[in-house]
Coordinates of C-alpha atoms in Angstrom, one line a residue:
Chain A
X1 CA -54.2 -65.2 -84.8
X2 CA -55.7 -68.6 -85.5
X3 CA -54.1 -70.7 -88.3
X4 CA -56.1 -70.5 -91.5
X5 CA -56.6 -73.0 -94.2
X6 CA -54.8 -72.1 -97.5
X7 CA -57.2 -70.4 -99.8
X8 CA -59.7 -69.5 -97.0
X9 CA -60.4 -65.8 -96.4
X10 CA -58.3 -64.2 -93.7
X11 CA -59.9 -64.3 -90.3
X12 CA -60.5 -61.0 -88.5
X13 CA -59.8 -62.8 -85.2
X14 CA -58.0 -60.4 -82.8
X15 CA -56.9 -60.5 -79.2
X16 CA -59.5 -60.1 -76.5
X17 CA -57.6 -57.1 -75.1
X18 CA -54.6 -55.3 -76.3
X19 CA -51.8 -55.5 -73.7
X20 CA -50.6 -52.0 -72.8
X21 CA -47.1 -51.2 -74.0
X22 CA -46.1 -49.4 -70.8
X23 CA -47.8 -50.6 -67.7
X24 CA -46.4 -47.9 -65.3
X25 CA -47.5 -45.2 -67.7
X26 CA -51.0 -46.7 -67.7
X27 CA -51.0 -46.9 -63.9
X28 CA -50.0 -43.3 -63.4
X29 CA -52.6 -42.3 -66.1
X30 CA -55.3 -43.9 -64.0
X31 CA -54.3 -41.9 -61.0
X32 CA -54.1 -38.7 -63.1
X33 CA -57.4 -39.2 -64.9
X34 CA -59.3 -39.9 -61.7
X35 CA -58.4 -36.5 -60.4
X36 CA -58.6 -34.7 -63.7
X37 CA -62.2 -35.8 -64.2
X38 CA -63.3 -35.5 -60.6
X39 CA -61.7 -32.1 -60.3
X40 CA -63.6 -31.0 -63.5
X41 CA -66.9 -32.2 -62.0
X42 CA -66.2 -30.4 -58.7
X43 CA -65.3 -27.2 -60.6
X44 CA -68.8 -27.2 -62.1
X45 CA -70.0 -26.1 -58.6
X46 CA -67.9 -22.9 -58.8
X47 CA -70.3 -20.0 -58.2
X48 CA -73.3 -22.3 -57.6
X49 CA -72.7 -23.7 -54.1
X50 CA -75.4 -23.8 -51.4
X51 CA -73.6 -21.3 -49.3
X52 CA -70.6 -19.0 -50.0
X53 CA -68.3 -20.9 -47.6
X54 CA -69.0 -24.1 -49.6
X55 CA -68.4 -22.4 -52.9
X56 CA -65.0 -21.6 -51.7
X57 CA -64.4 -25.1 -50.2
X58 CA -65.6 -26.9 -53.3
X59 CA -63.5 -24.7 -55.6
X60 CA -60.5 -25.4 -53.3
X61 CA -61.0 -29.2 -53.7
X62 CA -61.4 -28.8 -57.5
X63 CA -58.2 -26.9 -57.5
X64 CA -56.3 -29.5 -55.5
X65 CA -57.5 -32.3 -57.6
X66 CA -56.7 -30.5 -60.9
X67 CA -53.2 -29.7 -59.5
X68 CA -52.7 -33.4 -58.6
X69 CA -53.9 -34.4 -62.0
X70 CA -51.5 -32.0 -63.8
X71 CA -48.5 -33.4 -61.8
X72 CA -49.6 -37.0 -62.4
X73 CA -50.1 -36.5 -66.1
X74 CA -46.8 -34.8 -66.4
X75 CA -45.2 -37.7 -64.7
X76 CA -47.1 -40.1 -66.9
X77 CA -45.9 -38.3 -70.0
X78 CA -42.3 -38.5 -68.7
X79 CA -42.7 -42.2 -68.1
X80 CA -44.2 -42.8 -71.5
X81 CA -41.3 -40.9 -73.1
X82 CA -43.2 -40.0 -76.3
X83 CA -43.0 -36.3 -75.7
X84 CA -46.6 -35.9 -74.5
X85 CA -47.1 -33.1 -71.9
X86 CA -49.8 -33.1 -69.3
X87 CA -51.9 -30.8 -71.6
X88 CA -51.5 -33.2 -74.5
X89 CA -52.7 -36.0 -72.3
X90 CA -55.6 -34.0 -70.9
X91 CA -56.8 -32.3 -74.0
X92 CA -55.9 -34.5 -76.9
X93 CA -57.0 -38.0 -75.9
X94 CA -60.4 -39.4 -76.8
X95 CA -62.7 -40.9 -74.2
X96 CA -61.6 -44.5 -74.9
X97 CA -58.1 -43.5 -74.0
X98 CA -59.2 -42.2 -70.6
X99 CA -58.5 -44.4 -67.6
X100 CA -60.5 -42.8 -64.8
X101 CA -62.8 -44.9 -62.7
X102 CA -66.5 -44.4 -63.7
X103 CA -67.5 -42.9 -60.3
X104 CA -65.5 -39.8 -61.1
X105 CA -67.3 -39.0 -64.4
X106 CA -70.9 -39.2 -63.2
X107 CA -72.7 -35.8 -63.4
X108 CA -72.5 -33.7 -60.3
X109 CA -76.1 -34.3 -59.3
X110 CA -77.3 -32.5 -56.2
X111 CA -75.0 -31.4 -53.3
X112 CA -75.7 -34.7 -51.6
X113 CA -74.5 -36.7 -54.6
X114 CA -71.5 -34.6 -55.0
X115 CA -70.6 -35.0 -51.3
X116 CA -71.1 -38.7 -51.1
X117 CA -69.1 -39.3 -54.3
X118 CA -66.4 -37.1 -52.9
X119 CA -66.4 -38.9 -49.6
X120 CA -66.1 -42.3 -51.2
X121 CA -63.3 -41.1 -53.4
X122 CA -61.5 -39.2 -50.7
X123 CA -61.5 -42.2 -48.4
X124 CA -60.0 -44.4 -51.2
X125 CA -57.6 -41.7 -52.3
X126 CA -56.2 -41.0 -48.9
X127 CA -55.6 -44.7 -48.2
X128 CA -54.0 -45.2 -51.6
X129 CA -51.7 -42.2 -51.2
X130 CA -50.6 -43.5 -47.8
X131 CA -49.4 -46.7 -49.5
X132 CA -47.9 -45.0 -52.5
X133 CA -46.1 -42.5 -50.3
X134 CA -44.2 -45.3 -48.7
X135 CA -43.6 -47.1 -51.9
X136 CA -40.5 -47.6 -54.0
X137 CA -41.2 -45.2 -56.9
X138 CA -39.5 -42.0 -55.7
X139 CA -41.3 -39.4 -57.9
X140 CA -44.7 -41.0 -57.3
X141 CA -44.0 -41.2 -53.6
X142 CA -43.2 -37.5 -53.4
X143 CA -46.4 -36.7 -55.3
X144 CA -48.4 -39.0 -52.9
X145 CA -46.9 -37.3 -49.8
X146 CA -48.0 -33.9 -51.0
X147 CA -51.4 -35.1 -52.1
X148 CA -51.9 -36.9 -48.8
X149 CA -52.0 -33.6 -47.0
X150 CA -54.6 -32.2 -49.4
X151 CA -56.7 -35.3 -49.3
X152 CA -56.7 -35.3 -45.5
X153 CA -58.5 -32.0 -45.6
X154 CA -60.8 -33.2 -48.4
X155 CA -61.9 -36.3 -46.4
X156 CA -62.5 -34.2 -43.3
X157 CA -64.7 -31.9 -45.3
X158 CA -66.6 -34.6 -47.1
X159 CA -67.1 -36.8 -44.1
X160 CA -68.3 -33.9 -42.0
X161 CA -70.9 -33.1 -44.6
X162 CA -72.0 -36.8 -44.9
X163 CA -72.7 -36.6 -41.1
X164 CA -74.6 -33.3 -41.5
X165 CA -76.7 -34.5 -44.4
X166 CA -77.3 -38.0 -43.1
X167 CA -78.2 -36.8 -39.5
X168 CA -79.7 -33.4 -40.6
X169 CA -83.3 -33.2 -41.7
X170 CA -85.5 -36.0 -43.1
X171 CA -85.0 -34.5 -46.6
X172 CA -81.2 -34.3 -46.3
X173 CA -81.2 -37.9 -44.9
X174 CA -83.2 -39.2 -47.9
X175 CA -81.1 -37.4 -50.4
X176 CA -77.8 -38.6 -48.8
X177 CA -79.1 -42.2 -48.6
X178 CA -80.2 -42.0 -52.3
X179 CA -76.7 -40.9 -53.2
X180 CA -75.2 -43.7 -51.2
X181 CA -77.5 -46.2 -53.0
X182 CA -76.8 -44.8 -56.4
X183 CA -73.1 -44.6 -56.0
X184 CA -72.3 -47.8 -54.2
X185 CA -72.2 -50.0 -57.3
X186 CA -69.4 -47.8 -58.7
X187 CA -67.1 -48.3 -55.7
X188 CA -66.0 -51.8 -56.5
X189 CA -64.0 -50.6 -59.5
X190 CA -61.7 -48.6 -57.2
X191 CA -60.3 -51.8 -55.8
X192 CA -60.1 -54.0 -58.9
X193 CA -56.7 -55.5 -59.6
X194 CA -55.4 -56.3 -63.0
X195 CA -52.1 -56.8 -64.9
X196 CA -51.4 -53.1 -64.8
X197 CA -51.4 -53.2 -61.0
X198 CA -49.1 -56.2 -61.0
X199 CA -46.7 -54.4 -63.3
X200 CA -46.8 -51.3 -61.2
X201 CA -46.1 -53.5 -58.1
X202 CA -43.0 -54.8 -59.9
X203 CA -42.0 -51.1 -60.5
X204 CA -42.2 -50.3 -56.8
X205 CA -45.9 -49.3 -56.5
X206 CA -47.2 -52.3 -54.5
X207 CA -50.8 -51.8 -53.4
X208 CA -52.6 -54.6 -51.6
X209 CA -56.0 -54.0 -53.1
X210 CA -57.8 -56.5 -50.8
X211 CA -56.4 -54.8 -47.7
X212 CA -57.2 -51.3 -49.2
X213 CA -60.8 -52.4 -49.8
X214 CA -61.2 -53.7 -46.3
X215 CA -59.8 -50.5 -44.8
X216 CA -62.0 -48.4 -47.0
X217 CA -65.1 -50.3 -46.1
X218 CA -64.3 -49.9 -42.4
X219 CA -63.7 -46.2 -42.7
X220 CA -66.7 -45.6 -44.9
X221 CA -69.1 -47.7 -42.8
X222 CA -68.0 -45.9 -39.7
X223 CA -68.9 -42.5 -41.0
X224 CA -72.1 -43.8 -42.6
X225 CA -73.1 -45.2 -39.3
X226 CA -72.5 -41.9 -37.5
X227 CA -74.5 -40.3 -40.3
X228 CA -77.4 -42.7 -39.7
X229 CA -77.0 -43.9 -43.2
X230 CA -76.7 -47.5 -44.4
X231 CA -74.8 -49.5 -47.0
X232 CA -77.3 -50.7 -49.5
X233 CA -78.7 -54.1 -48.5
X234 CA -78.9 -55.3 -52.1
X235 CA -76.3 -53.2 -53.9
X236 CA -76.5 -55.2 -57.2
X237 CA -73.5 -55.9 -59.4
X238 CA -70.6 -53.5 -59.4
X239 CA -70.1 -51.5 -62.6
X240 CA -66.6 -51.3 -64.0
X241 CA -64.8 -50.5 -67.2
X242 CA -63.2 -47.1 -66.8
X243 CA -59.7 -48.5 -66.3
X244 CA -59.9 -50.2 -69.7
X245 CA -61.4 -47.1 -71.4
X246 CA -65.0 -48.4 -71.3
X247 CA -66.8 -45.5 -69.9
X248 CA -70.4 -44.3 -69.1
X249 CA -72.0 -42.1 -71.7
X250 CA -71.2 -39.1 -69.5
X251 CA -67.5 -38.9 -70.1
X252 CA -67.8 -38.0 -73.8
X253 CA -69.8 -34.9 -73.0
X254 CA -67.5 -33.9 -70.2
X255 CA -64.5 -34.1 -72.6
X256 CA -66.3 -32.4 -75.4
X257 CA -66.6 -29.4 -73.1
X258 CA -63.2 -29.6 -71.5
X259 CA -61.3 -30.1 -74.8
X260 CA -63.3 -27.7 -77.1
X261 CA -61.0 -24.7 -77.0
X262 CA -57.7 -26.6 -77.0
X263 CA -58.8 -28.8 -79.9
X264 CA -60.3 -25.9 -81.9
X265 CA -56.8 -24.3 -82.1
X266 CA -54.3 -27.2 -82.5
X267 CA -50.8 -26.1 -82.0
X268 CA -51.7 -22.9 -80.2
X269 CA -50.2 -21.8 -76.9
X270 CA -52.3 -20.5 -74.1
Chain B
X1 CA -77.9 3.3 -33.4
X2 CA -78.2 7.0 -32.6
X3 CA -80.4 7.7 -29.6
X4 CA -83.4 9.6 -31.0
X5 CA -83.8 11.5 -27.7
X6 CA -80.6 13.5 -28.3
X7 CA -81.2 17.2 -28.8
X8 CA -80.3 18.5 -32.3
X9 CA -77.5 20.5 -30.8
X10 CA -75.9 17.5 -29.2
X11 CA -76.3 15.6 -32.5
X12 CA -74.7 18.5 -34.4
X13 CA -71.8 18.5 -31.9
X14 CA -71.3 14.8 -32.4
X15 CA -71.3 15.2 -36.2
X16 CA -68.8 18.1 -35.9
X17 CA -66.5 15.9 -33.7
X18 CA -66.9 13.0 -36.2
X19 CA -66.0 15.2 -39.1
X20 CA -63.1 16.7 -37.3
X21 CA -61.7 13.2 -36.7
X22 CA -62.1 12.4 -40.4
X23 CA -60.5 15.7 -41.4
X24 CA -57.5 14.8 -39.1
X25 CA -57.2 11.5 -41.0
X26 CA -58.3 9.2 -38.2
X27 CA -60.0 6.0 -39.1
X28 CA -63.5 5.2 -37.9
X29 CA -63.9 1.9 -36.1
X30 CA -67.1 -0.2 -35.6
X31 CA -67.7 0.9 -32.0
X32 CA -67.2 4.6 -32.8
X33 CA -70.1 6.9 -33.1
X34 CA -71.0 7.7 -36.7
X35 CA -73.8 9.6 -38.4
X36 CA -76.5 7.3 -39.7
X37 CA -76.0 8.5 -43.2
X38 CA -72.3 7.5 -43.0
X39 CA -73.3 4.0 -41.7
X40 CA -75.9 3.6 -44.5
X41 CA -73.6 4.8 -47.2
X42 CA -70.9 2.3 -46.1
X43 CA -73.4 -0.5 -45.8
X44 CA -74.6 0.3 -49.4
X45 CA -71.0 0.5 -50.8
X46 CA -69.7 -2.6 -48.9
X47 CA -72.7 -4.8 -49.7
X48 CA -72.6 -3.7 -53.4
X49 CA -69.0 -4.6 -53.4
X50 CA -69.5 -8.0 -51.8
X51 CA -72.4 -8.8 -54.1
X52 CA -70.2 -7.8 -57.1
X53 CA -67.5 -10.3 -56.0
X54 CA -70.1 -13.1 -55.7
X55 CA -72.0 -12.3 -58.9
X56 CA -68.6 -11.8 -60.5
X57 CA -67.9 -15.5 -60.0
X58 CA -70.4 -16.4 -62.6
X59 CA -69.0 -14.9 -65.9
X60 CA -65.6 -16.3 -65.2
X61 CA -67.0 -19.6 -63.7
X62 CA -68.5 -20.0 -67.2
X63 CA -65.1 -20.8 -68.7
X64 CA -63.5 -23.0 -66.0
X65 CA -64.7 -26.2 -67.7
X66 CA -63.4 -25.0 -71.0
X67 CA -60.0 -23.6 -70.0
X68 CA -57.5 -24.6 -72.7
X69 CA -54.7 -25.8 -70.5
X70 CA -54.4 -27.2 -67.0
X71 CA -52.3 -24.3 -65.8
X72 CA -55.0 -21.8 -67.0
X73 CA -57.7 -24.0 -65.5
X74 CA -56.1 -23.9 -62.1
X75 CA -55.4 -20.2 -62.1
X76 CA -59.0 -19.5 -63.2
X77 CA -60.4 -21.7 -60.4
X78 CA -58.1 -20.0 -58.0
X79 CA -59.2 -16.6 -59.2
X80 CA -62.9 -17.4 -58.9
X81 CA -62.3 -18.9 -55.5
X82 CA -60.5 -15.6 -54.4
X83 CA -63.6 -13.7 -55.5
X84 CA -65.7 -15.8 -53.2
X85 CA -63.3 -15.2 -50.5
X86 CA -63.4 -11.4 -51.1
X87 CA -67.2 -11.5 -51.0
X88 CA -67.1 -13.3 -47.7
X89 CA -64.6 -11.0 -46.3
X90 CA -66.5 -7.8 -47.3
X91 CA -69.8 -9.3 -46.0
X92 CA -68.1 -9.8 -42.7
X93 CA -66.8 -6.2 -42.8
X94 CA -70.3 -4.9 -43.5
X95 CA -71.6 -6.9 -40.5
X96 CA -69.4 -4.7 -38.3
X97 CA -71.9 -1.9 -39.2
X98 CA -74.8 -3.8 -37.6
X99 CA -76.3 -5.6 -40.6
X100 CA -76.8 -9.3 -41.1
X101 CA -75.2 -10.9 -44.1
X102 CA -78.3 -13.0 -44.8
X103 CA -80.4 -9.8 -45.1
X104 CA -77.8 -8.4 -47.5
X105 CA -77.9 -11.6 -49.6
X106 CA -81.7 -11.4 -49.5
X107 CA -81.5 -7.9 -51.0
X108 CA -79.3 -9.2 -53.8
X109 CA -81.7 -12.0 -54.6
X110 CA -84.9 -9.9 -54.5
X111 CA -83.2 -7.4 -56.8
X112 CA -83.2 -4.4 -54.4
X113 CA -79.4 -4.4 -54.0
X114 CA -77.0 -3.4 -56.8
X115 CA -73.8 -5.0 -58.0
X116 CA -71.2 -3.9 -60.5
X117 CA -72.9 -3.7 -63.9
X118 CA -69.9 -5.2 -65.7
X119 CA -70.9 -8.7 -64.6
X120 CA -74.1 -8.4 -66.6
X121 CA -72.1 -8.8 -69.8
X122 CA -71.7 -12.3 -71.2
X123 CA -68.3 -14.1 -71.5
X124 CA -68.2 -15.3 -75.0
X125 CA -64.6 -16.6 -75.6
X126 CA -61.6 -17.7 -73.7
X127 CA -60.0 -14.3 -74.4
X128 CA -62.6 -12.8 -72.1
X129 CA -60.8 -14.5 -69.2
X130 CA -57.7 -12.5 -70.0
X131 CA -59.5 -9.2 -70.8
X132 CA -61.6 -9.4 -67.6
X133 CA -58.5 -9.9 -65.5
X134 CA -56.7 -7.1 -67.2
X135 CA -59.5 -4.5 -67.7
X136 CA -62.1 -5.4 -65.1
X137 CA -59.7 -6.3 -62.3
X138 CA -57.5 -3.4 -63.5
X139 CA -60.4 -0.9 -63.1
X140 CA -61.3 -2.5 -59.7
X141 CA -57.8 -2.0 -58.5
X142 CA -57.8 1.7 -59.5
X143 CA -61.0 2.1 -57.4
X144 CA -59.9 -0.1 -54.5
X145 CA -56.4 1.4 -54.2
X146 CA -58.1 4.6 -53.3
X147 CA -60.7 2.8 -51.2
X148 CA -57.8 1.3 -49.1
X149 CA -57.5 4.9 -47.8
X150 CA -61.2 5.1 -47.0
X151 CA -62.1 6.5 -43.5
X152 CA -63.9 3.3 -42.3
X153 CA -61.2 1.1 -40.8
X154 CA -62.6 -2.4 -41.5
X155 CA -63.3 -1.5 -45.2
X156 CA -59.9 0.1 -45.6
X157 CA -58.1 -3.0 -44.2
X158 CA -60.2 -5.4 -46.4
X159 CA -59.2 -3.3 -49.4
X160 CA -55.5 -3.6 -48.7
X161 CA -55.7 -7.3 -48.5
X162 CA -58.0 -7.6 -51.5
X163 CA -55.9 -5.3 -53.7
X164 CA -52.9 -7.6 -53.3
X165 CA -54.9 -10.5 -54.8
X166 CA -56.5 -8.3 -57.5
X167 CA -53.1 -7.2 -58.6
X168 CA -52.1 -10.8 -59.1
X169 CA -55.4 -11.4 -61.0
X170 CA -54.6 -8.4 -63.2
X171 CA -51.1 -9.6 -64.0
X172 CA -52.5 -13.0 -64.8
X173 CA -55.2 -11.5 -67.1
X174 CA -52.7 -9.4 -68.9
X175 CA -50.4 -12.4 -69.4
X176 CA -53.3 -14.3 -71.0
X177 CA -54.0 -11.2 -73.3
X178 CA -50.3 -11.0 -74.2
X179 CA -50.2 -14.7 -75.0
X180 CA -53.2 -14.5 -77.3
X181 CA -52.1 -11.2 -78.9
X182 CA -48.8 -12.9 -79.9
X183 CA -50.5 -16.2 -80.8
X184 CA -52.2 -17.4 -84.0
X185 CA -54.4 -15.0 -86.1
X186 CA -57.5 -16.7 -84.6
X187 CA -56.2 -16.1 -81.0
X188 CA -55.4 -12.5 -81.9
X189 CA -58.9 -11.9 -83.4
X190 CA -60.4 -13.5 -80.3
X191 CA -58.6 -11.1 -77.9
X192 CA -59.3 -8.0 -80.0
X193 CA -63.0 -8.9 -80.0
X194 CA -62.9 -9.3 -76.2
X195 CA -61.3 -5.9 -75.8
X196 CA -64.0 -4.4 -78.1
X197 CA -66.7 -5.8 -76.0
X198 CA -65.3 -5.0 -72.5
X199 CA -63.6 -1.6 -73.1
X200 CA -66.6 0.7 -72.6
X201 CA -68.3 -1.4 -69.9
X202 CA -64.9 -1.2 -68.0
X203 CA -64.9 2.6 -68.2
X204 CA -68.5 2.5 -66.9
X205 CA -67.3 0.6 -63.9
X206 CA -66.3 3.9 -62.3
X207 CA -69.9 5.0 -62.1
X208 CA -71.7 8.0 -63.5
X209 CA -69.9 11.2 -64.4
X210 CA -69.2 13.5 -61.4
X211 CA -71.9 15.9 -62.6
X212 CA -74.4 13.1 -62.3
X213 CA -73.2 11.1 -59.3
X214 CA -75.9 11.5 -56.6
X215 CA -73.8 10.2 -53.6
X216 CA -70.4 11.7 -54.4
X217 CA -70.3 15.0 -52.4
X218 CA -71.0 13.6 -49.0
X219 CA -68.9 10.5 -49.6
X220 CA -65.9 12.7 -50.5
X221 CA -66.3 14.9 -47.4
X222 CA -66.4 11.9 -45.2
X223 CA -63.5 10.4 -47.0
X224 CA -65.5 7.3 -47.8
X225 CA -64.5 8.1 -51.3
X226 CA -61.2 9.8 -51.9
X227 CA -61.4 10.6 -55.6
X228 CA -64.2 11.4 -58.0
X229 CA -65.5 8.9 -60.5
X230 CA -64.2 10.9 -63.4
X231 CA -60.7 11.3 -61.8
X232 CA -60.5 7.5 -61.3
X233 CA -61.8 6.8 -64.8
X234 CA -59.1 9.0 -66.4
X235 CA -56.5 7.5 -64.2
X236 CA -57.5 4.0 -65.5
X237 CA -57.4 5.1 -69.1
X238 CA -54.0 6.7 -68.7
X239 CA -52.6 3.5 -67.1
X240 CA -54.2 1.1 -69.6
X241 CA -53.6 2.7 -73.0
X242 CA -49.8 2.0 -72.9
X243 CA -50.6 -1.6 -72.1
X244 CA -52.9 -1.7 -75.1
X245 CA -50.2 -0.3 -77.3
X246 CA -47.6 -2.8 -75.9
X247 CA -49.6 -5.7 -77.3
X248 CA -50.6 -3.9 -80.4
X249 CA -54.3 -4.1 -79.9
X250 CA -56.8 -1.2 -80.3
X251 CA -59.7 0.1 -78.2
X252 CA -63.0 0.8 -79.9
X253 CA -62.9 4.5 -79.6
X254 CA -62.1 6.6 -82.7
X255 CA -62.0 9.8 -80.6
X256 CA -59.2 8.6 -78.3
X257 CA -56.2 10.8 -78.4
X258 CA -53.3 12.0 -76.2
X259 CA -53.5 15.5 -74.9
X260 CA -50.0 16.8 -74.3
X261 CA -51.2 19.7 -72.1
X262 CA -53.1 17.6 -69.6
X263 CA -51.0 14.5 -70.1
X264 CA -54.3 12.6 -70.4
X265 CA -55.5 10.1 -72.9
X266 CA -58.8 11.8 -73.8
X267 CA -61.5 9.4 -74.7
X268 CA -64.8 9.7 -76.5
X269 CA -68.3 10.1 -75.0
X270 CA -69.6 7.2 -72.8
X271 CA -73.0 5.8 -73.8
X272 CA -74.7 6.5 -70.5
X273 CA -78.0 5.2 -72.0
X274 CA -76.5 1.8 -72.1
X275 CA -75.1 2.2 -68.6
X276 CA -78.5 3.2 -67.2
X277 CA -80.2 0.3 -69.0
X278 CA -77.8 -2.2 -67.5
X279 CA -78.2 -0.6 -64.0
X280 CA -81.9 -0.8 -64.4
X281 CA -81.7 -4.6 -65.0
X282 CA -81.9 -4.5 -68.8
X283 CA -78.3 -5.6 -69.6
X284 CA -77.6 -8.7 -71.6
X285 CA -77.2 -11.0 -68.6
X286 CA -78.9 -9.3 -65.6
X287 CA -81.6 -11.9 -65.6
X288 CA -79.2 -14.8 -66.0
X289 CA -77.0 -13.7 -63.2
X290 CA -79.8 -13.2 -60.7
X291 CA -81.4 -16.4 -61.8
X292 CA -78.2 -18.3 -61.2
X293 CA -77.8 -16.8 -57.8
X294 CA -81.4 -17.5 -56.9
X295 CA -81.1 -21.1 -58.2
X296 CA -78.0 -21.7 -56.1
X297 CA -79.7 -20.2 -53.1
X298 CA -82.9 -22.2 -53.5
X299 CA -81.1 -25.5 -54.4
X300 CA -79.0 -25.0 -51.3
X301 CA -81.9 -24.4 -49.0
X302 CA -82.1 -28.1 -47.9
X303 CA -78.4 -28.2 -47.4
X304 CA -78.4 -25.2 -45.1
X305 CA -81.4 -26.6 -43.2
X306 CA -79.5 -29.9 -42.7
X307 CA -76.5 -28.1 -41.3
X308 CA -78.7 -26.1 -38.9
X309 CA -80.6 -29.2 -37.8
X310 CA -77.4 -31.2 -37.3
X311 CA -75.8 -28.4 -35.3
X312 CA -79.0 -28.1 -33.1
X313 CA -79.1 -31.9 -32.5
X314 CA -75.5 -32.1 -31.5
X315 CA -75.7 -29.0 -29.3
X316 CA -78.6 -30.6 -27.4
X317 CA -76.9 -34.0 -27.3
X318 CA -73.8 -32.3 -25.8
X319 CA -76.0 -30.5 -23.2
X320 CA -77.7 -33.8 -22.3
X321 CA -74.3 -35.5 -22.0
X322 CA -73.0 -32.8 -19.7

């Protein structure tokens, strides 16, 4: 607050950002929300895949992500210590309290968009889990080790499809490239570092974001090259905000659907 | 395929030998000789079954994004995924009879193949996820437990595996029903409404009455079917009514009563007009279900073409490299 002259009206000056009370809670929330929201998007494919085998594979990925989210949100609630369960966190927060990266909340788009988004995320997630699994927070490390196995399969699945689509037909190539172009500007957010990451590092979750970004870029560019796809030459500015609760317009609609039954019956058990 | 040059007497002898094997309780395997009628009946039943699994993903898929807890969301995704797996498994089983899965899918999409009429009813509340698991999977289990003893080996083995998962789905469904029935007044009303909507369609899942079932006689003789539609329907009602009582719900049948002599729960008349309407494509969601399958197929065309093109390119590159 700025000092005010006696007799002058009180100034509504506030801090630029409110510092989070519990940084590790916020950090785990980010991990959980990424997977909750992406798992939700993936589950939208259930019954609508391009081939039955893919219906099963996409459902399986949705299931893994939702399972990871449930475990992470339960851990977040435990760290917070305010008695909020994973369901309370998933179903009774508004969109500004969600901490997922924007890339996870974008609508499913076509199969190419879904696959490229998943590929970008899988590559990031696998590299991140590898670091966290070796980190100093025991519970989180255990979750990371389990998720690492699932994400290894996810990355194999998504990268195989990136190759098939990129190096398939002219149409599939064009669609996959369009997805890479559209999604690229959302990838920077995954590697941003802020005070929450610093605090998490102090609590034993030390992630070198610059190194992670370099490894990601190498992995992603390798697969894109094999798929005859290219990183956009002029990608434009990266879009961010999800980690601070500043989302795209899509998240509100997703949550409206996800939370409708739970919120219509507050206090009910399911 | 049966050689057409075979003399009728030789054919008759082969049918007699085939029927003797069936009568002796042997199972028929893909490479065994079988009458064309037997093959056709099995292709019809297995493809209808596979289509039902795949179309059945839609009414439940409708609630995945609104599941009210993470645990319920995960089990619903897993259930719908299982149904896709069952579909795939049964399509593969049907292929052992010399048909191509893509032709079977084409028959579903062009409306010439049937699937279980139950999936042409809409899912209107979360309680439907419980009631479908309980009643619809429950009815399917009654059918499939018997089908696990069917004379065609690959189908019988598929049913044994599938029944295990269906039993799990049924328990899961009944657990949702129990939770809602013991929940708030709104939850209880929701689950009662779902039972009211799905009760009669579940009874219709066993197919027309025996007096009006065109395929039953031959199927029973060949042990493709082991019990009649009406026997299975009665068995389902007898199993289910105590479960209805346990959660203090009702079924929408004022004529339902227990008959001490037969030990059966006797139920009222089934509205076969409704059944026939749904079978003919005039159910509440027939169009929506087929439209959704067609849209998935058409939207997936470029993906399938890409996979084929990629496989061909890499096969030819591997040949060049060799």
